[in-house]
PDB file of C-alpha atoms in Angstrom:
ATOM      1  CA  MET P   1      76.665 124.332 120.769  1.00 50.00           C
ATOM      2  CA  LYS P   2      79.037 124.906 117.767  1.00 51.00           C
ATOM      3  CA  ARG P   3      81.876 125.958 120.053  1.00 50.00           C
ATOM      4  CA  PHE P   4      81.519 122.759 122.201  1.00 44.00           C
ATOM      5  CA  PHE P   5      81.411 120.341 118.948  1.00 43.00           C
ATOM      6  CA  SER P   6      84.755 122.561 117.563  1.00 51.00           C
ATOM      7  CA  LEU P   7      86.467 121.676 121.052  1.00 45.00           C
ATOM      8  CA  ALA P   8      85.513 118.419 121.028  1.00 45.00           C
ATOM      9  CA  ALA P   9      86.674 117.807 117.114  1.00 46.00           C
ATOM     10  CA  ALA P  10      90.449 119.650 118.473  1.00 44.00           C
ATOM     11  CA  LEU P  11      90.602 117.196 121.518  1.00 42.00           C
ATOM     12  CA  LEU P  12      89.830 114.357 119.081  1.00 44.00           C
ATOM     13  CA  MET P  13      92.398 115.287 116.499  1.00 44.00           C
ATOM     14  CA  ALA P  14      95.170 115.605 119.428  1.00 42.00           C
ATOM     15  CA  ALA P  15      94.197 112.485 120.925  1.00 42.00           C
ATOM     16  CA  VAL P  16      94.672 110.778 117.299  1.00 44.00           C
ATOM     17  CA  ALA P  17      97.797 112.606 116.809  1.00 42.00           C
ATOM     18  CA  MET P  18      99.432 111.612 120.252  1.00 43.00           C
ATOM     19  CA  ALA P  19      98.353 108.069 119.233  1.00 50.00           C
ATOM     20  CA  GLN P  20     100.422 108.230 116.234  1.00 78.00           C
ATOM     21  CA  ALA P  21     103.423 109.639 117.644  1.00 94.00           C
ATOM     22  CA  PRO P  22     106.675 106.965 117.150  1.00 96.00           C
ATOM     23  CA  GLU P  23     107.252 106.998 120.656  1.00 96.00           C
ATOM     24  CA  ASP P  24     103.793 106.285 121.612  1.00 96.00           C
ATOM     25  CA  ILE P  25     103.829 103.454 119.048  1.00 96.00           C
ATOM     26  CA  ILE P  26     106.598 102.061 120.268  1.00 95.00           C
ATOM     27  CA  SER P  27     105.646 102.205 124.222  1.00 95.00           C
ATOM     28  CA  ARG P  28     102.435 100.569 123.116  1.00 95.00           C
ATOM     29  CA  MET P  29     104.749  97.787 121.269  1.00 95.00           C
ATOM     30  CA  GLU P  30     106.612  97.142 124.189  1.00 94.00           C
ATOM     31  CA  GLU P  31     103.732  96.925 126.435  1.00 94.00           C
ATOM     32  CA  GLU P  32     102.093  94.281 123.978  1.00 94.00           C
ATOM     33  CA  MET P  33     105.317  92.235 124.106  1.00 92.00           C
ATOM     34  CA  ASP P  34     105.635  92.403 127.955  1.00 91.00           C
ATOM     35  CA  ARG P  35     102.199  90.773 128.048  1.00 91.00           C
ATOM     36  CA  HIS P  36     103.216  88.011 126.189  1.00 91.00           C
ATOM     37  CA  GLU P  37     106.146  87.416 127.898  1.00 87.00           C
ATOM     38  CA  GLN P  38     105.421  84.092 129.456  1.00 92.00           C
ATOM     39  CA  ASP P  39     104.123  82.960 126.196  1.00 95.00           C
ATOM     40  CA  GLY P  40     107.327  82.925 124.159  1.00 94.00           C
ATOM     41  CA  VAL P  41     107.988  84.102 120.696  1.00 94.00           C
ATOM     42  CA  VAL P  42     108.267  82.693 117.258  1.00 96.00           C
ATOM     43  CA  MET P  43     110.230  84.501 114.635  1.00 96.00           C
ATOM     44  CA  THR P  44     112.349  84.135 111.367  1.00 96.00           C
ATOM     45  CA  VAL P  45     115.509  85.640 111.303  1.00 94.00           C
ATOM     46  CA  ASP P  46     117.179  86.631 108.364  1.00 94.00           C
ATOM     47  CA  MET P  47     121.017  87.374 107.946  1.00 90.00           C
ATOM     48  CA  LYS P  48     122.047  88.863 105.125  1.00 89.00           C
ATOM     49  CA  ILE P  49     125.977  87.997 104.799  1.00 85.00           C
ATOM     50  CA  PRO P  50     128.288  89.244 101.900  1.00 83.00           C
ATOM     51  CA  ILE P  51     129.236  86.860  99.448  1.00 79.00           C
ATOM     52  CA  VAL P  52     127.783  84.135 101.353  1.00 75.00           C
ATOM     53  CA  GLY P  53     123.927  85.326 100.746  1.00 82.00           C
ATOM     54  CA  THR P  54     120.796  85.246 103.009  1.00 85.00           C
ATOM     55  CA  THR P  55     120.580  82.482 105.686  1.00 89.00           C
ATOM     56  CA  SER P  56     117.207  82.203 107.517  1.00 93.00           C
ATOM     57  CA  THR P  57     116.686  80.982 110.730  1.00 94.00           C
ATOM     58  CA  LEU P  58     113.342  79.587 112.389  1.00 96.00           C
ATOM     59  CA  THR P  59     113.483  80.608 116.090  1.00 96.00           C
ATOM     60  CA  TYR P  60     111.552  79.755 118.999  1.00 96.00           C
ATOM     61  CA  ILE P  61     112.204  81.268 122.286  1.00 94.00           C
ATOM     62  CA  LEU P  62     110.507  80.570 125.917  1.00 94.00           C
ATOM     63  CA  GLY P  63     112.264  82.405 128.810  1.00 90.00           C
ATOM     64  CA  ASP P  64     116.224  81.012 128.702  1.00 90.00           C
ATOM     65  CA  LYS P  65     115.238  78.075 126.309  1.00 94.00           C
ATOM     66  CA  VAL P  66     115.772  78.726 122.641  1.00 95.00           C
ATOM     67  CA  ARG P  67     115.367  76.493 119.704  1.00 96.00           C
ATOM     68  CA  ALA P  68     116.975  77.499 116.153  1.00 96.00           C
ATOM     69  CA  GLU P  69     116.616  75.871 112.911  1.00 96.00           C
ATOM     70  CA  PHE P  70     118.642  76.938 109.904  1.00 93.00           C
ATOM     71  CA  SER P  71     120.096  75.800 106.712  1.00 89.00           C
ATOM     72  CA  VAL P  72     123.706  76.212 105.479  1.00 83.00           C
ATOM     73  CA  MET P  73     124.949  75.033 101.641  1.00 79.00           C
ATOM     74  CA  ASN P  74     121.766  72.571 101.916  1.00 82.00           C
ATOM     75  CA  ARG P  75     122.860  71.391 105.364  1.00 88.00           C
ATOM     76  CA  LYS P  76     120.159  71.593 108.167  1.00 93.00           C
ATOM     77  CA  PHE P  77     121.060  72.438 111.705  1.00 95.00           C
ATOM     78  CA  ILE P  78     118.923  72.621 114.771  1.00 96.00           C
ATOM     79  CA  ILE P  79     120.542  73.967 117.924  1.00 96.00           C
ATOM     80  CA  TRP P  80     118.989  74.028 121.335  1.00 97.00           C
ATOM     81  CA  SER P  81     119.894  75.950 124.609  1.00 95.00           C
ATOM     82  CA  ASP P  82     118.688  76.213 127.963  1.00 94.00           C
ATOM     83  CA  GLY P  83     121.402  79.505 128.655  1.00 91.00           C
ATOM     84  CA  GLN P  84     124.080  76.475 130.444  1.00 93.00           C
ATOM     85  CA  THR P  85     123.907  73.864 127.665  1.00 95.00           C
ATOM     86  CA  SER P  86     123.896  73.799 123.755  1.00 95.00           C
ATOM     87  CA  TRP P  87     123.033  71.030 121.342  1.00 97.00           C
ATOM     88  CA  GLU P  88     123.980  71.539 117.910  1.00 96.00           C
ATOM     89  CA  TYR P  89     122.444  68.618 115.768  1.00 96.00           C
ATOM     90  CA  ASN P  90     123.755  68.766 112.192  1.00 95.00           C
ATOM     91  CA  VAL P  91     121.025  66.707 110.755  1.00 95.00           C
ATOM     92  CA  ALA P  92     122.990  65.609 107.303  1.00 93.00           C
ATOM     93  CA  ASP P  93     125.809  63.971 109.132  1.00 94.00           C
ATOM     94  CA  ASN P  94     123.488  62.992 111.900  1.00 95.00           C
ATOM     95  CA  GLU P  95     125.898  64.295 114.627  1.00 96.00           C
ATOM     96  CA  LEU P  96     125.049  66.035 118.025  1.00 96.00           C
ATOM     97  CA  LYS P  97     127.697  68.261 119.247  1.00 96.00           C
ATOM     98  CA  ILE P  98     127.239  69.296 123.231  1.00 96.00           C
ATOM     99  CA  SER P  99     128.953  72.261 124.915  1.00 94.00           C
ATOM    100  CA  PRO P 100     128.423  75.207 127.148  1.00 93.00           C
ATOM    101  CA  ALA P 101     125.997  77.559 125.927  1.00 88.00           C
ATOM    102  CA  ASP P 102     127.397  81.134 124.787  1.00 76.00           C
ATOM    103  CA  ALA P 103     126.085  84.328 124.441  1.00 60.00           C
ATOM    104  CA  SER P 104     125.062  83.846 120.864  1.00 52.00           C
ATOM    105  CA  SER P 105     122.473  81.067 121.900  1.00 49.00           C
ATOM    106  CA  SER P 106     120.607  83.376 124.406  1.00 49.00           C
ATOM    107  CA  SER P 107     117.438  85.330 123.642  1.00 53.00           C
ATOM    108  CA  GLY P 108     119.249  88.240 122.863  1.00 53.00           C
ATOM    109  CA  ASP P 109     117.437  89.013 119.583  1.00 67.00           C
ATOM    110  CA  THR P 110     114.089  89.957 121.323  1.00 73.00           C
ATOM    111  CA  GLU P 111     116.189  92.420 123.595  1.00 77.00           C
ATOM    112  CA  MET P 112     116.182  94.767 120.669  1.00 79.00           C
ATOM    113  CA  PHE P 113     112.489  95.415 120.636  1.00 85.00           C
ATOM    114  CA  SER P 114     112.857  96.804 124.173  1.00 83.00           C
ATOM    115  CA  GLY P 115     114.214 100.145 125.414  1.00 83.00           C
ATOM    116  CA  ILE P 116     114.286 101.365 121.684  1.00 89.00           C
ATOM    117  CA  THR P 117     113.315 105.556 122.677  1.00 87.00           C
ATOM    118  CA  ASP P 118     116.025 104.992 125.241  1.00 87.00           C
ATOM    119  CA  GLY P 119     119.088 104.931 122.806  1.00 89.00           C
ATOM    120  CA  TYR P 120     117.486 105.945 119.493  1.00 93.00           C
ATOM    121  CA  ASP P 121     115.797 108.886 117.693  1.00 94.00           C
ATOM    122  CA  VAL P 122     112.669 107.696 116.177  1.00 95.00           C
ATOM    123  CA  SER P 123     110.481 108.718 113.799  1.00 96.00           C
ATOM    124  CA  ILE P 124     107.661 107.621 111.070  1.00 96.00           C
ATOM    125  CA  LYS P 125     109.306 106.769 108.036  1.00 95.00           C
ATOM    126  CA  LYS P 126     106.280 105.480 106.056  1.00 93.00           C
ATOM    127  CA  GLU P 127     102.746 104.800 107.025  1.00 95.00           C
ATOM    128  CA  THR P 128     100.077 102.361 105.404  1.00 95.00           C
ATOM    129  CA  PRO P 129      96.770 101.224 106.313  1.00 95.00           C
ATOM    130  CA  ASP P 130      98.053  98.292 108.162  1.00 96.00           C
ATOM    131  CA  ALA P 131     101.187  99.583 109.933  1.00 97.00           C
ATOM    132  CA  TRP P 132     103.809 102.113 110.773  1.00 97.00           C
ATOM    133  CA  VAL P 133     107.086 101.785 109.626  1.00 97.00           C
ATOM    134  CA  ILE P 134     109.461 103.564 112.291  1.00 97.00           C
ATOM    135  CA  LEU P 135     113.239 104.798 111.580  1.00 97.00           C
ATOM    136  CA  CYS P 136     115.357 104.406 114.828  1.00 95.00           C
ATOM    137  CA  ARG P 137     118.447 106.562 114.687  1.00 94.00           C
ATOM    138  CA  LYS P 138     120.962 105.937 117.003  1.00 92.00           C
ATOM    139  CA  SER P 139     121.294 109.080 119.571  1.00 93.00           C
ATOM    140  CA  ARG P 140     124.232 110.851 120.223  1.00 90.00           C
ATOM    141  CA  ASP P 141     124.101 109.505 124.144  1.00 89.00           C
ATOM    142  CA  ASN P 142     124.080 105.996 123.094  1.00 89.00           C
ATOM    143  CA  LYS P 143     127.368 104.629 123.999  1.00 87.00           C
ATOM    144  CA  ASP P 144     126.821 101.164 122.944  1.00 87.00           C
ATOM    145  CA  LYS P 145     129.566 100.682 120.210  1.00 86.00           C
ATOM    146  CA  ASP P 146     127.908  97.342 118.856  1.00 84.00           C
ATOM    147  CA  ALA P 147     124.273  98.956 118.839  1.00 88.00           C
ATOM    148  CA  PRO P 148     123.430  99.756 115.045  1.00 91.00           C
ATOM    149  CA  LYS P 149     123.317 103.266 113.609  1.00 91.00           C
ATOM    150  CA  THR P 150     120.125 102.773 112.019  1.00 93.00           C
ATOM    151  CA  MET P 151     116.992 100.387 112.600  1.00 94.00           C
ATOM    152  CA  ASP P 152     113.675  99.833 110.620  1.00 96.00           C
ATOM    153  CA  LEU P 153     110.924  98.581 112.908  1.00 97.00           C
ATOM    154  CA  VAL P 154     107.422  97.915 111.624  1.00 97.00           C
ATOM    155  CA  VAL P 155     104.478  97.839 113.869  1.00 97.00           C
ATOM    156  CA  ALA P 156     100.794  96.623 113.351  1.00 97.00           C
ATOM    157  CA  LYS P 157      98.063  99.178 113.780  1.00 96.00           C
ATOM    158  CA  GLY P 158      95.370  98.041 115.666  1.00 93.00           C
ATOM    159  CA  SER P 159      97.197  95.145 117.829  1.00 94.00           C
ATOM    160  CA  PHE P 160     100.620  97.358 118.123  1.00 96.00           C
ATOM    161  CA  ARG P 161     102.163  93.726 117.690  1.00 95.00           C
ATOM    162  CA  PRO P 162     105.968  94.129 116.051  1.00 96.00           C
ATOM    163  CA  LEU P 163     105.632  92.837 112.434  1.00 96.00           C
ATOM    164  CA  SER P 164     109.534  93.150 111.659  1.00 96.00           C
ATOM    165  CA  LEU P 165     112.871  94.890 112.890  1.00 96.00           C
ATOM    166  CA  SER P 166     115.717  95.297 110.505  1.00 95.00           C
ATOM    167  CA  ALA P 167     119.246  96.389 111.139  1.00 92.00           C
ATOM    168  CA  ARG P 168     122.820  96.661 109.437  1.00 87.00           C
ATOM    169  CA  MET P 169     125.550  95.826 111.773  1.00 82.00           C
ATOM    170  CA  SER P 170     129.264  95.378 110.738  1.00 79.00           C
ATOM    171  CA  GLY P 171     128.137  94.788 107.158  1.00 83.00           C
ATOM    172  CA  VAL P 172     125.408  92.133 108.073  1.00 87.00           C
ATOM    173  CA  THR P 173     121.748  92.870 107.300  1.00 92.00           C
ATOM    174  CA  MET P 174     119.628  91.483 110.053  1.00 93.00           C
ATOM    175  CA  THR P 175     115.676  91.252 109.900  1.00 95.00           C
ATOM    176  CA  MET P 176     113.639  89.922 112.446  1.00 95.00           C
ATOM    177  CA  ARG P 177     109.972  89.292 111.052  1.00 96.00           C
ATOM    178  CA  ASP P 178     106.628  86.615 110.927  1.00 96.00           C
ATOM    179  CA  ILE P 179     107.055  87.438 114.713  1.00 95.00           C
ATOM    180  CA  SER P 180     104.243  85.769 116.854  1.00 94.00           C
ATOM    181  CA  PHE P 181     103.683  84.479 120.210  1.00 95.00           C
ATOM    182  CA  GLY P 182     102.976  81.044 121.742  1.00 95.00           C
ATOM    183  CA  VAL P 183     105.765  78.408 122.485  1.00 96.00           C
ATOM    184  CA  THR P 184     105.538  75.048 124.165  1.00 96.00           C
ATOM    185  CA  GLU P 185     108.247  73.553 126.502  1.00 96.00           C
ATOM    186  CA  ARG P 186     108.181  70.777 124.132  1.00 96.00           C
ATOM    187  CA  GLN P 187     109.383  72.901 121.340  1.00 96.00           C
ATOM    188  CA  VAL P 188     112.361  74.302 123.055  1.00 96.00           C
ATOM    189  CA  THR P 189     113.516  71.514 125.178  1.00 96.00           C
ATOM    190  CA  PHE P 190     116.370  69.434 123.771  1.00 96.00           C
ATOM    191  CA  ASP P 191     115.394  65.614 123.855  1.00 95.00           C
ATOM    192  CA  MET P 192     117.605  62.886 122.364  1.00 94.00           C
ATOM    193  CA  SER P 193     115.076  61.129 120.522  1.00 94.00           C
ATOM    194  CA  ASP P 194     114.826  64.210 118.184  1.00 93.00           C
ATOM    195  CA  CYS P 195     118.305  62.529 117.189  1.00 94.00           C
ATOM    196  CA  PRO P 196     117.819  59.214 116.515  1.00 93.00           C
ATOM    197  CA  GLY P 197     120.961  57.442 116.103  1.00 92.00           C
ATOM    198  CA  ALA P 198     123.052  60.712 116.119  1.00 93.00           C
ATOM    199  CA  LYS P 199     126.866  60.495 116.875  1.00 94.00           C
ATOM    200  CA  VAL P 200     127.637  62.581 120.087  1.00 94.00           C
ATOM    201  CA  VAL P 201     130.435  64.729 120.435  1.00 92.00           C
ATOM    202  CA  GLU P 202     131.059  66.405 123.759  1.00 87.00           C
ATOM    203  CA  LYS P 203     132.964  69.637 124.300  1.00 79.00           C
TER     204      LYS P 203
END
C-alpha cells in the first residue's frame, strides 16, 4: 500500500510539473484564444516611443473589423477598418479621412499570441500565485527579420488567458494588456452617425 501511494504521488508530481512547462502553458493559452475567436478581442496597446513617450490605444477586434481609439498631443482619434476601407476620425478637428485599408489596420496584433513556440525558445521567467511570466527568446531558425528578439508573455493561472505581451522592436516597446473577450458588430462597424457634421476627406 505504501508503495502504491508513493507511485501515485510521483505520478501526480510529474503531472503538475508537465502542466507548468512553458510550452504546455502557451498551448493551453492558444486553445483558450481559439475558443473565443468568434467572440472578438478587446485590448489596450501601449506604444513607448523615444522622445514622443507612451501612447495607449484601446482596440476592438472582431474578424477583419477593427476599431482603435487613441490620443496624440491631447487630440483624440478613432479609426475603423473592415480590411478594405479605413475611416480615420479626428475628433478635435471633426474631420473624417476615408482611404483604402493597409496592413497596419489589420488584426495582426492578436497574431503575436499564435505560434509562439514555433519561433521562440520559451522559459518561465517568474511565477506568482496568479500568473506565469514566460520569457520568449527568438530561436535561431526564426528567419522573420521583423520578429522581436525577446518577448515577455504573462498568462493567468487557472483560466490560461493571456494577461499581457510585451516586445521591443526598432527601439519601440509595445505592450498588449487588459485583454478580454466579447466584441459586438456595432463596436467595430463604422457608422457616419459617430462623426456628426464631420468634414469628409476621401483619399
